[in-house]
């Protein structure tokens, strides 16, 4: 019987370097001989990527917060059952750029959707499935937004005010503080080399622990 893989998510506000650290994590797992996939939310499958495009595209029409929330979980349902769960069942590790913590942070903290509503959808779509570990890349909002703006044109979320992202950051930190065994906060404001060393160390420790 194949041992279940590990589900590792990378979270944080805009511009904290999730893409860079996902690649770093992938390189680390490869060097350790661990089978894995790298994916993202919203997205990860053709259908979920189409929903992602709907969510991120700037538009003149106001997007109701419940529309946004339901689209997030629609994409997640497809992603989870089509890609994530089959990979875990096959013994592969899953490295995912954002998951439901992002929904609690962005739609909950950012938009003000009651967390109880999000929790209902979380249970409906995911059942008991939760990430084994969450790597939270944390940096001051101003630092992250400066990096995001340097990348070019901003998507619908990146165009929000600084206060929106401060609420998001606060929600992430609250969730991490409430469950320290599963959340690993990495100071993403440090030089890239130090951030990468921190993430590499975390991944190596998780792999060692999984082999005991």
Coordinates of C-alpha atoms in Angstrom, one line a residue:
X1 CA 0.0 0.0 0.0
X2 CA 1.4 3.4 -1.1
X3 CA 1.9 5.8 1.8
X4 CA -0.1 9.0 1.4
X5 CA 1.9 12.0 0.2
X6 CA 2.2 15.3 2.1
X7 CA 0.1 18.4 1.3
X8 CA 2.2 21.6 1.7
X9 CA 0.8 25.0 0.9
X10 CA 2.5 28.4 0.4
X11 CA 0.6 31.4 1.6
X12 CA 1.2 35.1 1.9
X13 CA 0.1 38.5 0.6
X14 CA 1.2 39.9 -2.8
X15 CA 4.9 40.1 -3.6
X16 CA 6.2 37.9 -0.9
X17 CA 8.0 35.5 -3.3
X18 CA 5.7 32.5 -3.3
X19 CA 6.6 31.5 -6.9
X20 CA 10.3 31.7 -6.1
X21 CA 10.0 29.6 -3.0
X22 CA 7.8 27.0 -4.6
X23 CA 10.6 26.5 -7.2
X24 CA 13.1 26.3 -4.3
X25 CA 10.9 23.8 -2.5
X26 CA 10.5 21.7 -5.7
X27 CA 14.3 21.7 -6.1
X28 CA 14.7 20.6 -2.5
X29 CA 12.3 17.7 -2.8
X30 CA 13.8 16.6 -6.1
X31 CA 17.3 16.5 -4.4
X32 CA 15.8 14.3 -1.7
X33 CA 14.2 11.9 -4.1
X34 CA 10.7 12.8 -3.2
X35 CA 8.0 12.5 -5.9
X36 CA 5.9 15.7 -6.0
X37 CA 3.7 18.0 -8.1
X38 CA 3.6 21.8 -8.1
X39 CA 0.2 23.5 -8.5
X40 CA -1.7 26.7 -7.6
X41 CA -5.0 28.2 -6.6
X42 CA -7.2 29.3 -8.0
X43 CA -6.3 27.0 -10.9
X44 CA -4.4 23.8 -11.2
X45 CA -6.6 22.2 -13.8
X46 CA -7.9 23.5 -17.2
X47 CA -11.4 24.2 -15.8
X48 CA -10.1 25.8 -12.6
X49 CA -7.6 27.9 -14.6
X50 CA -10.6 29.3 -16.6
X51 CA -12.2 30.2 -13.3
X52 CA -9.0 31.9 -12.2
X53 CA -9.1 34.1 -15.3
X54 CA -12.6 35.2 -14.3
X55 CA -11.5 36.0 -10.8
X56 CA -8.3 38.0 -11.6
X57 CA -9.4 40.0 -14.7
X58 CA -9.9 43.7 -13.9
X59 CA -13.5 44.7 -14.8
X60 CA -15.8 47.7 -14.5
X61 CA -18.6 45.6 -13.1
X62 CA -18.5 45.3 -9.3
X63 CA -17.9 41.7 -8.1
X64 CA -20.0 40.7 -5.2
X65 CA -18.0 39.1 -2.4
X66 CA -20.2 36.0 -2.4
X67 CA -19.7 35.6 -6.2
X68 CA -16.0 35.8 -5.6
X69 CA -16.2 33.3 -2.7
X70 CA -18.2 30.8 -4.6
X71 CA -16.0 30.9 -7.6
X72 CA -13.0 30.3 -5.4
X73 CA -14.5 27.2 -4.0
X74 CA -15.8 26.0 -7.4
X75 CA -12.2 26.1 -8.7
X76 CA -11.0 24.4 -5.5
X77 CA -13.5 21.6 -5.7
X78 CA -12.3 20.8 -9.3
X79 CA -8.7 21.2 -8.3
X80 CA -8.9 19.1 -5.2
X81 CA -10.7 16.2 -6.6
X82 CA -9.1 16.1 -10.0
X83 CA -5.5 16.7 -9.1
X84 CA -4.6 17.1 -5.4
X85 CA -6.2 14.1 -3.9
X86 CA -5.1 11.7 -6.7
X87 CA -1.5 12.9 -6.3
X88 CA -1.6 12.4 -2.5
X89 CA -3.2 8.9 -2.9
X90 CA -0.3 8.0 -5.2
X91 CA 2.2 8.9 -2.5
X92 CA 3.3 12.2 -4.1
X93 CA 3.8 15.4 -2.2
X94 CA 1.7 18.4 -3.3
X95 CA 3.3 21.9 -3.3
X96 CA 0.5 24.3 -3.7
X97 CA 0.6 28.1 -4.2
X98 CA -2.3 29.1 -1.9
X99 CA -5.3 27.1 -0.6
X100 CA -8.1 27.7 1.8
X101 CA -6.1 29.9 4.1
X102 CA -6.0 32.4 1.3
X103 CA -9.8 32.4 1.2
X104 CA -10.0 33.1 4.9
X105 CA -7.4 35.8 4.4
X106 CA -8.6 37.5 1.2
X107 CA -12.4 36.9 1.2
X108 CA -12.6 36.8 5.0
X109 CA -10.1 39.3 6.2
X110 CA -10.0 41.4 3.1
X111 CA -13.6 41.4 1.9
X112 CA -15.2 40.9 5.3
X113 CA -17.1 37.7 4.5
X114 CA -17.9 36.0 7.9
X115 CA -15.4 33.2 8.6
X116 CA -18.4 30.9 9.5
X117 CA -19.6 31.1 5.9
X118 CA -16.2 30.2 4.6
X119 CA -15.9 27.3 7.1
X120 CA -19.2 25.9 5.8
X121 CA -17.9 25.8 2.2
X122 CA -14.6 24.5 3.4
X123 CA -16.3 21.5 5.0
X124 CA -18.6 21.0 2.0
X125 CA -15.9 21.0 -0.6
X126 CA -13.0 19.5 1.3
X127 CA -14.5 17.3 4.0
X128 CA -11.6 16.6 6.4
X129 CA -8.9 17.5 3.9
X130 CA -6.5 20.2 5.2
X131 CA -2.9 21.0 4.4
X132 CA -0.4 19.0 6.4
X133 CA 1.8 22.1 6.7
X134 CA 1.4 25.8 5.7
X135 CA 4.5 27.8 4.9
X136 CA 3.5 31.5 5.5
X137 CA 5.8 33.9 3.7
X138 CA 5.3 37.1 5.7
X139 CA 6.5 40.6 4.9
X140 CA 5.2 44.2 5.5
X141 CA 2.5 45.0 3.0
X142 CA 4.4 48.0 1.6
X143 CA 7.4 45.7 0.8
X144 CA 5.2 43.2 -0.9
X145 CA 3.2 45.7 -2.9
X146 CA 6.4 47.5 -4.1
X147 CA 7.6 44.1 -5.5
X148 CA 4.2 43.3 -7.1
X149 CA 4.1 46.7 -8.8
X150 CA 7.6 46.1 -10.2
X151 CA 6.3 43.0 -12.1
X152 CA 4.1 45.0 -14.4
X153 CA 0.3 45.3 -14.8
X154 CA -1.7 44.5 -11.7
X155 CA -4.6 42.1 -11.6
X156 CA -8.0 42.8 -9.9
X157 CA -6.8 41.9 -6.4
X158 CA -3.4 43.6 -6.7
X159 CA -5.3 46.9 -7.5
X160 CA -6.8 47.0 -4.0
X161 CA -5.8 49.5 -1.4
X162 CA -3.1 49.0 1.2
X163 CA -5.6 48.6 4.0
X164 CA -7.1 45.6 2.2
X165 CA -3.8 43.8 2.2
X166 CA -3.1 44.8 5.8
X167 CA -6.3 43.0 6.8
X168 CA -5.2 40.0 4.8
X169 CA -1.8 39.9 6.5
X170 CA -3.3 40.2 9.9
X171 CA -5.7 37.3 9.2
X172 CA -2.8 35.1 8.0
X173 CA -0.8 35.8 11.2
X174 CA -3.9 35.2 13.4
X175 CA -4.4 31.8 11.8
X176 CA -0.7 30.9 12.1
X177 CA -0.7 31.9 15.8
X178 CA -3.7 29.8 16.5
X179 CA -2.1 26.6 15.0
X180 CA 1.7 26.8 15.4
X181 CA 2.3 23.1 14.8
X182 CA 1.0 23.4 11.2
X183 CA 2.0 26.9 10.3
X184 CA 5.6 27.9 9.6
X185 CA 6.2 31.7 9.4
X186 CA 9.2 32.7 7.2
X187 CA 10.3 36.3 7.2
X188 CA 10.0 37.1 3.5
X189 CA 11.4 40.6 4.0
X190 CA 14.9 39.2 4.5
X191 CA 17.4 38.9 1.5
X192 CA 16.3 36.2 -0.9
X193 CA 19.2 33.8 0.0
X194 CA 18.1 33.8 3.6
X195 CA 14.5 33.2 2.8
X196 CA 15.4 30.3 0.5
X197 CA 17.6 28.8 3.2
X198 CA 14.8 29.0 5.7
X199 CA 12.3 27.3 3.3
X200 CA 14.9 24.6 2.3
X201 CA 15.5 23.9 6.0
X202 CA 11.8 23.5 6.6
X203 CA 11.3 21.1 3.7
X204 CA 14.3 19.0 4.7
X205 CA 13.0 18.7 8.2
X206 CA 9.5 17.7 7.0
X207 CA 10.9 15.0 4.7
X208 CA 13.1 13.6 7.5
X209 CA 10.1 13.5 9.8
X210 CA 7.9 11.8 7.2
X211 CA 10.5 9.0 6.9
X212 CA 10.6 8.1 10.5

